[in-house]
Coordinates of C-alpha atoms in Angstrom, one line a residue:
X23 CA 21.2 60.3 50.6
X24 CA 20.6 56.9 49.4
X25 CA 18.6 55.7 46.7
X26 CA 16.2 52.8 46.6
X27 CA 15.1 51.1 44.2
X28 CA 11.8 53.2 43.3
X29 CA 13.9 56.2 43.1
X30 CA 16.6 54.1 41.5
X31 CA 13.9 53.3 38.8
X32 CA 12.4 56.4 38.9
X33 CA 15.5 58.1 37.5
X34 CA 16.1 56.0 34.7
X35 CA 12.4 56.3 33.5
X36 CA 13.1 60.1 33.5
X37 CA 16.5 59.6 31.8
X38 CA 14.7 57.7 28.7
X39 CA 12.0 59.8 28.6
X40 CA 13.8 62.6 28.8
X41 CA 16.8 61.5 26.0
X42 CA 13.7 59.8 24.1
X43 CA 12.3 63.9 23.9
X44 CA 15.3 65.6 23.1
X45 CA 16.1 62.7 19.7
X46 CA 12.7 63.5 18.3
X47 CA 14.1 65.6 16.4
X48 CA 17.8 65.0 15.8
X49 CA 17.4 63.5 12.2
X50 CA 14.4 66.7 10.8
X51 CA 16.8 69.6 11.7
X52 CA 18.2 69.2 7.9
X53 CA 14.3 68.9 6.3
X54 CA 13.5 72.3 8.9
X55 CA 16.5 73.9 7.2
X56 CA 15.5 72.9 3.9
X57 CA 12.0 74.0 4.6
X58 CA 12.9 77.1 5.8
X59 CA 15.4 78.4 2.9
X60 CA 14.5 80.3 0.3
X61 CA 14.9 78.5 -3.5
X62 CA 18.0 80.9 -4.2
X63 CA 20.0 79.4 -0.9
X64 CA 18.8 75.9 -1.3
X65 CA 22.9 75.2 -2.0
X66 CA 23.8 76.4 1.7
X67 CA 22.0 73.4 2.9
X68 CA 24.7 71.4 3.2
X69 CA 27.0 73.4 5.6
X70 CA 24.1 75.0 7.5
X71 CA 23.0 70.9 8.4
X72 CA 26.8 70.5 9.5
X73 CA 26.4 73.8 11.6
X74 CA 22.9 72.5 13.3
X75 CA 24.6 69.9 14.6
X76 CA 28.5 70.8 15.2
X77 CA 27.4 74.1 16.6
X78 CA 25.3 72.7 19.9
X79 CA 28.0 70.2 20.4
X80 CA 31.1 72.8 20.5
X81 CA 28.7 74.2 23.2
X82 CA 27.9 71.6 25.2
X83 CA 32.1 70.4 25.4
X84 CA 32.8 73.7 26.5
X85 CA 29.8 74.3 29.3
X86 CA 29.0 70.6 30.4
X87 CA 32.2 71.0 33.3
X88 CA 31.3 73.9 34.1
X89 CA 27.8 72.8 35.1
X90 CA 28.9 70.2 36.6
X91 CA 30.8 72.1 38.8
X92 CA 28.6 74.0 39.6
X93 CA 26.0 71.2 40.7
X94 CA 28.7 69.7 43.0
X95 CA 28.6 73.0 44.8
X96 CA 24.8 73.7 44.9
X97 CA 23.2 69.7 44.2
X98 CA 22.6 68.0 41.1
X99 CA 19.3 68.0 41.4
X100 CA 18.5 71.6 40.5
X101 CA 20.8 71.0 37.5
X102 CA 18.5 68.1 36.2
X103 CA 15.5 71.1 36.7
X104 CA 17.5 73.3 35.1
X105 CA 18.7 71.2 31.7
X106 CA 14.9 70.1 31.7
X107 CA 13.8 73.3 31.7
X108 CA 16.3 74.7 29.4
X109 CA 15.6 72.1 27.1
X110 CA 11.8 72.4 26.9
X111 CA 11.9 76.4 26.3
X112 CA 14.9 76.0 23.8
X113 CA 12.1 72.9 21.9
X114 CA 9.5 75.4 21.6
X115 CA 11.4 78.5 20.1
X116 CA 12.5 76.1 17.9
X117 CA 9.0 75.6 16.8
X118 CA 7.8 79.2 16.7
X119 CA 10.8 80.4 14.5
X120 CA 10.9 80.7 10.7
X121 CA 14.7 82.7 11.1
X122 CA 17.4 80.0 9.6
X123 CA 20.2 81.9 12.1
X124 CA 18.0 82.0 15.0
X125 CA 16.9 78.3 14.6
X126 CA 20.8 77.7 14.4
X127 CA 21.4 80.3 17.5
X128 CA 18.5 78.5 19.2
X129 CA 20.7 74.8 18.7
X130 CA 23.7 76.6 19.8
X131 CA 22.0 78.0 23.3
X132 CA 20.2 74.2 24.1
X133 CA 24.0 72.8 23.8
X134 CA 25.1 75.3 25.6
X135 CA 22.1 75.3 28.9
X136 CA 22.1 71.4 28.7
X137 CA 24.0 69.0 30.7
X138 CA 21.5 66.7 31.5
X139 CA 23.3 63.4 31.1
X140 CA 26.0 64.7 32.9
X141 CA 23.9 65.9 36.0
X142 CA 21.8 62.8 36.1
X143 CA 25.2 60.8 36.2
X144 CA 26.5 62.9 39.0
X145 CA 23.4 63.1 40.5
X146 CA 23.3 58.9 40.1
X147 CA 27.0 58.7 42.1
X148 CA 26.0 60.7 44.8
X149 CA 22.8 58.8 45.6
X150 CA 24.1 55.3 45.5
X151 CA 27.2 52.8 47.3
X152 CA 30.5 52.1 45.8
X153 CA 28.8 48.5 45.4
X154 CA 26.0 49.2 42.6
X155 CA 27.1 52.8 41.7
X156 CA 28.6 50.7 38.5
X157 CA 25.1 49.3 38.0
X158 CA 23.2 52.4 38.0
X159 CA 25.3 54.3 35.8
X160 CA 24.9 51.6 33.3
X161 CA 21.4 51.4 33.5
X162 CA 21.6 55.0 32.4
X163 CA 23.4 54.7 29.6
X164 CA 20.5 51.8 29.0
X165 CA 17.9 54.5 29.4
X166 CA 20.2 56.6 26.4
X167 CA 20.3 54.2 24.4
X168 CA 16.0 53.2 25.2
X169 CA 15.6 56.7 24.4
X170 CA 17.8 57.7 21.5
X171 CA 16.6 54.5 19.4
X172 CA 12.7 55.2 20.5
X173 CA 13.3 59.0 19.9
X174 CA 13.5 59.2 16.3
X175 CA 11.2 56.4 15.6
X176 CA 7.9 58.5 17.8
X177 CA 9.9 61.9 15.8
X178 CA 9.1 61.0 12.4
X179 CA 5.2 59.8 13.2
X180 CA 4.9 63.2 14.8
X181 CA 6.7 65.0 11.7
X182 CA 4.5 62.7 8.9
X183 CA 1.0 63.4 10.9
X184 CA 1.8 66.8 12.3
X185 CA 4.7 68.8 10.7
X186 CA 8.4 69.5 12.3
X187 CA 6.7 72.9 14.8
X188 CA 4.0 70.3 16.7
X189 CA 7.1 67.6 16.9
X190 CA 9.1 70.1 18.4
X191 CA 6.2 71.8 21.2
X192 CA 5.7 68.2 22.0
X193 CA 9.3 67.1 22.6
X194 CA 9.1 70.5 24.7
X195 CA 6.2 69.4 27.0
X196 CA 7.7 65.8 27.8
X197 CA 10.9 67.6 28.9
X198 CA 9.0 70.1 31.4
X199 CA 6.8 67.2 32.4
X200 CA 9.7 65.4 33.8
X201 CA 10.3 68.0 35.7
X202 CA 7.3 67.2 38.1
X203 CA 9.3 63.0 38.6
X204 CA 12.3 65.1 39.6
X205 CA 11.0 66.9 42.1
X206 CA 9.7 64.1 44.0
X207 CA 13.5 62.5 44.2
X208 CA 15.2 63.3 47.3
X209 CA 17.6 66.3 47.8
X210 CA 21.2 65.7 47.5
X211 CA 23.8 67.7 49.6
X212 CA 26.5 69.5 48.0
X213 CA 29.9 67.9 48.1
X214 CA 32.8 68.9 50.3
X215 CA 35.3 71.1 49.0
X216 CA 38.6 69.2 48.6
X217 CA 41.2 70.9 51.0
X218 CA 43.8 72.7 49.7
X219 CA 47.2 71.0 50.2
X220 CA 46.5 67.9 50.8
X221 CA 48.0 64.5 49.7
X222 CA 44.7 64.2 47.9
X223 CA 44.8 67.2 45.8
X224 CA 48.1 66.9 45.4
X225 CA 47.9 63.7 43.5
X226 CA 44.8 64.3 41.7
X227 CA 46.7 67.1 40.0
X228 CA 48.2 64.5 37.8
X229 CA 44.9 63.8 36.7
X230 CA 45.6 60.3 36.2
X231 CA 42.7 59.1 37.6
X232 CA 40.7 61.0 35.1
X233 CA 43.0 61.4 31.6
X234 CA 42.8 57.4 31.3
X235 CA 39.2 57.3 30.8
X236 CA 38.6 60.3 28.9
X237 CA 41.1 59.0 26.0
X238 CA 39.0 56.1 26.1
X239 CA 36.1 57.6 25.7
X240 CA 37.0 59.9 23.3
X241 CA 38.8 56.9 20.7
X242 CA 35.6 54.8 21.5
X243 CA 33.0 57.3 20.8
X244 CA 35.3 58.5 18.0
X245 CA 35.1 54.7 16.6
X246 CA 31.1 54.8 17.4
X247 CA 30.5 57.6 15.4
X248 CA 32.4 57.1 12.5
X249 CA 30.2 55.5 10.3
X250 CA 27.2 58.1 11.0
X251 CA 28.1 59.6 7.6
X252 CA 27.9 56.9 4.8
X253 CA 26.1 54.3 6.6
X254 CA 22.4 55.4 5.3
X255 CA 24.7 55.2 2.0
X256 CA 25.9 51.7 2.6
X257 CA 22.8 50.0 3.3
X258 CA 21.1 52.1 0.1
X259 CA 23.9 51.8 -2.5
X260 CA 26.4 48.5 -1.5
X261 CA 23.3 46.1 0.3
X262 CA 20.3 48.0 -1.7
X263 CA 18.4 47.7 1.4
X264 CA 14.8 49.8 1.7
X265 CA 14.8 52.7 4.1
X266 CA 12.8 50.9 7.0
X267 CA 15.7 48.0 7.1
X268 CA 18.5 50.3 7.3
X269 CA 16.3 52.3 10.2
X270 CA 16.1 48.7 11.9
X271 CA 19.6 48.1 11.4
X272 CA 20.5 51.1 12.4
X273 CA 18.3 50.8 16.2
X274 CA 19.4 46.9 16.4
X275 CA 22.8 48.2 18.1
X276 CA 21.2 50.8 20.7
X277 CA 18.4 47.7 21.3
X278 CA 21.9 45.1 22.3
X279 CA 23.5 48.0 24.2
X280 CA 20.6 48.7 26.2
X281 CA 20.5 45.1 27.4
X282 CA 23.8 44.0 27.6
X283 CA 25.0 47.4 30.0
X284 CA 23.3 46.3 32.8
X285 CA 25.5 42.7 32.7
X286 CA 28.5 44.5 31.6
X287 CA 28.2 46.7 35.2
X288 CA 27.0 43.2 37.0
X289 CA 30.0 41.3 35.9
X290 CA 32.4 44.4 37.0
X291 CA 30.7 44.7 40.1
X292 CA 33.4 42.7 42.7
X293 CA 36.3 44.6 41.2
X294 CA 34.7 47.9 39.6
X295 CA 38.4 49.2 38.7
X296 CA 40.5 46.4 37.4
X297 CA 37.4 44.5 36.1
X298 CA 36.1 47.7 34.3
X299 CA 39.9 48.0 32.7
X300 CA 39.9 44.5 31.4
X301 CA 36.8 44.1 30.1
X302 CA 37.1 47.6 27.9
X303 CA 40.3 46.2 26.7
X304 CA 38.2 42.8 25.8
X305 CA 34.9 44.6 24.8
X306 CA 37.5 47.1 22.2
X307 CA 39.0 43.7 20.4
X308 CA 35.9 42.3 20.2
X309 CA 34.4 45.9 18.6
X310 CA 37.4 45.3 15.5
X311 CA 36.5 42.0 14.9
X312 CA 33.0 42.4 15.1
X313 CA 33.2 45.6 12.6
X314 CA 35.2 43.4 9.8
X315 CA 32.7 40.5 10.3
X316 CA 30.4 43.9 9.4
X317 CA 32.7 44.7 6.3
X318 CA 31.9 41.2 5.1
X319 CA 28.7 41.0 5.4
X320 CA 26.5 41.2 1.9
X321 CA 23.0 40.9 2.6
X322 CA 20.8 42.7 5.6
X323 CA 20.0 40.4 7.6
X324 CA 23.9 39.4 8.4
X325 CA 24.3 43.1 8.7
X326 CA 21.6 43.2 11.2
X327 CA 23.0 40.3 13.1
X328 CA 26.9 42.3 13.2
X329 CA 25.5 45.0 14.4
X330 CA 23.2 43.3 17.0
X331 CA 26.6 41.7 17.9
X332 CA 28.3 45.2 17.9
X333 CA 25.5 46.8 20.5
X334 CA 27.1 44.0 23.0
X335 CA 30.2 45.3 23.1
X336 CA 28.9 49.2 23.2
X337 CA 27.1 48.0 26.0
X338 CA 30.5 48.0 28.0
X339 CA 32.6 50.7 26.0
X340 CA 31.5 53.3 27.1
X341 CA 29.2 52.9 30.5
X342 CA 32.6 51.3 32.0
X343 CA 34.4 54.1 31.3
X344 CA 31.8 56.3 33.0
X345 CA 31.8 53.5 35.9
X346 CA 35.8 53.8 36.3
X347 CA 35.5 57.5 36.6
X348 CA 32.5 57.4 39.2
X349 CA 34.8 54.5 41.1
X350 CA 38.1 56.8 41.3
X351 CA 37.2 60.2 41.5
X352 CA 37.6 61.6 45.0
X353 CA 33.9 62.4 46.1
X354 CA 34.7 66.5 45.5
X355 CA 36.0 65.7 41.8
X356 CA 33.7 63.4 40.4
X357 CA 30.9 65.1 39.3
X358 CA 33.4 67.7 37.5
X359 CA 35.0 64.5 35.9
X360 CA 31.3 63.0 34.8
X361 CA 31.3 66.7 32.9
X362 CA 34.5 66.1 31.3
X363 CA 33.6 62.4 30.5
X364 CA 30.4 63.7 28.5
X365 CA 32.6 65.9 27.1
X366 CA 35.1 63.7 26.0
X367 CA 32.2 61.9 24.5
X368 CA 31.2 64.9 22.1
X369 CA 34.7 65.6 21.6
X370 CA 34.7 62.0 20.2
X371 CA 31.7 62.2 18.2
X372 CA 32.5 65.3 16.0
X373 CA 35.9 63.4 15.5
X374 CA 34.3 60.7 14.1
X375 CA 32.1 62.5 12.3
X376 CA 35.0 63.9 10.3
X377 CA 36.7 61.1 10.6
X378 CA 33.4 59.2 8.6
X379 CA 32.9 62.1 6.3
X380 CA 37.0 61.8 5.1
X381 CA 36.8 58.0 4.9
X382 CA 33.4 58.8 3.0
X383 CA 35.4 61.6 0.2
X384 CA 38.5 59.8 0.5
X385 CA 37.6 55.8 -0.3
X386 CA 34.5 53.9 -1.9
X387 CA 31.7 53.4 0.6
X388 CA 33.2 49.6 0.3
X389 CA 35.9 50.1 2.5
X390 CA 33.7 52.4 5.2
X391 CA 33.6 49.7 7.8
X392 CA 37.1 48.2 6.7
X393 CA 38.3 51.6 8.3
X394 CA 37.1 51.8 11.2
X395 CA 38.0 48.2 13.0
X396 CA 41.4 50.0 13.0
X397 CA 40.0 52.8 15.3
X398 CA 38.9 50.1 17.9
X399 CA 42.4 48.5 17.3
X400 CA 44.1 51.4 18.8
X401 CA 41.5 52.1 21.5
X402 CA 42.5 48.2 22.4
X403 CA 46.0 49.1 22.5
X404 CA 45.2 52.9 24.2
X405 CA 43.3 50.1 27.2
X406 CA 46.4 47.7 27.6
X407 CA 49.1 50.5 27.9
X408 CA 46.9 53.4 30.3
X409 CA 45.4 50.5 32.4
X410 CA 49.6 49.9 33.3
X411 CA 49.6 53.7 34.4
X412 CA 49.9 54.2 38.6
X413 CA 46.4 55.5 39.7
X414 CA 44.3 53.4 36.9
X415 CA 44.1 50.6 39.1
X416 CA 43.2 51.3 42.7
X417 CA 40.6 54.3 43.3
X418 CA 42.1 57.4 45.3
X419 CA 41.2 57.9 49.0
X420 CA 38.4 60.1 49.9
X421 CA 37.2 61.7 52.9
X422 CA 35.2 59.8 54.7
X423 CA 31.0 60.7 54.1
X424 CA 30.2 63.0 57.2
X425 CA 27.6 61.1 59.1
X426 CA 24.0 61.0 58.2
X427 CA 21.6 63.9 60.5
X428 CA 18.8 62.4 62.3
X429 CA 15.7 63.1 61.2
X430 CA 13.2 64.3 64.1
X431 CA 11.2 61.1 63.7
X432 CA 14.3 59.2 64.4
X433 CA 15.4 61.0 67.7
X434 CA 14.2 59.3 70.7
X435 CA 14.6 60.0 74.3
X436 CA 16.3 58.7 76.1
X437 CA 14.9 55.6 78.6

């Protein structure tokens, strides 16, 4: 199986739509809560909002692998119907519920049945070269980034005209619909086992390969994340900006990473592995400096400017890191250490959630961006010293791919 560039394109269009469905309603969970509580609980809010959204990601860390797994023994591309599928029926019992534990419940079992990302990653690898399987994964993480800053946006016209349950049976609807664009990609074959015993196995026990990236990705998710508590609060209280500004701050980032991630993967592509390691070392500097510059800042539009500087660097964070796994995984491990990376990601993310929400209780909303250049410092530093490591720099050997079946239109006989 190899992709062209239809199905190339094809792929990414149901990535954004798909990631663009599932954000509609990632900032209303709180206002459904709120809506749904009785006056006399109003108080729980608080720590049933944390739960809406730490709950689905605790599920998704600990099933993500274990989907991919199984999609490198029976193809990803049932696993992209699946997550689709899972995701859509999980969007509209959110809708028809008025339970507070079963909307929760319902969170916790789409976290849990998802995977997408990672599936359409794995599924990306296996249909594309060593020479632009960089590029394709980062035009992935362009279609995330398309789809999480055009999510929320389409999200709250649906929840001002419509109400939270019709946002919801829509968001379900585009998920199954992209179902029928999957089905018209082509099959991919389930990987070879890796034998037992070999010099291979053997020295991807040590995992070296795959622990580099996932502290990476976990620090620089951790780092991306952080801020996600107090910076509605920033823009409100320290730059007095409007809601629609800090909305438009808030997307400039995702708009930069979604451009520059592309460039990041073109400018990696002759040397995917030490490249990729050198330009996340440069691309976490850069992150520090450009989140004091962000510290300093006093009015919005320099804060929009920081942050539209920021997205460039995002743009090669985390897509390289997904790009150095997919370069030196062994074809039978890297759909397994996709699952891991997204998991690392998640791992990251409630990290720096708590990371932002101490920062928030412990220090004046002045010093929120002050503390989290030092995040990206050590991620810099975490790059310089793991990129040294033996296995970092040179991808492992795989089997050779078995050779392709003719198909009957291209046997011929003989002259």
């Amino acid at each position: 199986m190899n992709f062209d560039r239809r199905q190339i394109f094809r792929l990414v269009l149901i990535q954004a739509f798909a990631m663009g469905a599932m954000e509609m309603s990632g900032p209303f969970w709180p206002l459904r809560l709120r809506a749904l509580l009785p006056p006399d609980r109003q108080d729980q809010l608080s720590w049933l909002a944390a739960l809406i959204y730490i709950g689905p990601a605790l599920t998704a860390i600990i099933a993500t692998p274990f989907w991919s797994a199984l999609g490198t023994r029976r193809g990803h591309r049932p696993m992209l119907i699946r997550a689709l599928l899972a995701l859509g029926a999980c969007q509209w019992l959110a809708a028809l519920t008025t339970n507070v534990w079963l909307l929760i419940g319902i969170r916790v079992l789409q976290g849990a049945l998802a995977g997408f990302i990672a599936a359409a990653q794995a599924y990306a690898t296996a249909g594309s070269s060593g020479a632009n399987r960089g590029q394709v994964l980062a035009r992935l993480q362009s279609a995330t980034a398309i789809g999480s800053m055009l999510g929320p946006v389409s999200g709250g016209l649906l929840m001002d005209l419509y109400g939270f349950a019709w946002l919801c049976l829509i968001a379900g609807l585009i998920c199954v619909a992209c179902v029928v664009p999957v089905l018209s990609l082509p099959k991919d074959t389930p990987e070879p086992a890796a034998p037992v015993g070999t010099g291979t196995t053997r020295r991807t026990t040590s995992h070296t390969w795959l622990l580099a990236p996932l502290v990476v990705i976990t620090l620089v998710q951790a780092a991306k994340m952080m801020p996600q508590p107090f910076f509605a609060l920033y823009l409100n209280e320290v730059l007095h900006a409007p809601s629609w500004l800090s909305g438009a701050s808030y997307a400039a980032s995702a708009l930069t990473l979604a451009l520059s991630a592309p460039w990041w993967a073109r400018l990696c592509t002759p040397q995917p592995v030490q490249r990729g390691w050198r330009c996340l070392e440069v691309a976490s500097w850069a992150s520090a400096l450009t989140l004091c510059l962000m510290a300093l800042a006093h009015d919005t539009i320099t804060f929009i400017a920081t942050r539209l500087l920021w997205g460039l660097w995002q743009g090669a964070l985390l897509p390289l890191a997904y790009v150095l796994i997919g370069h030196t995984a062994p074809n039978a491990y890297r759909a397994i250490g996709l699952g891991l990376g997204n998991s690392a990601a998640k791992a990251g993310a409630l990290a720096g959630f708590a990371l932002g929400a101490g920062a928030m209780s412990w220090a004046s909303l002045h010093w929120g961006f002050w503390l989290v250049a030092p995040l990206y410092v050590i991620a810099a530093l975490s790059v310089r010293f793991l990129r040294r490591l033996p296995g970092c720099q040179q991808p492992l050997p795989t089997p050779p791919d078995p050779p392709a079946t003719p198909s009957s239109s291209e046997i011929k006989d003989p002259p």
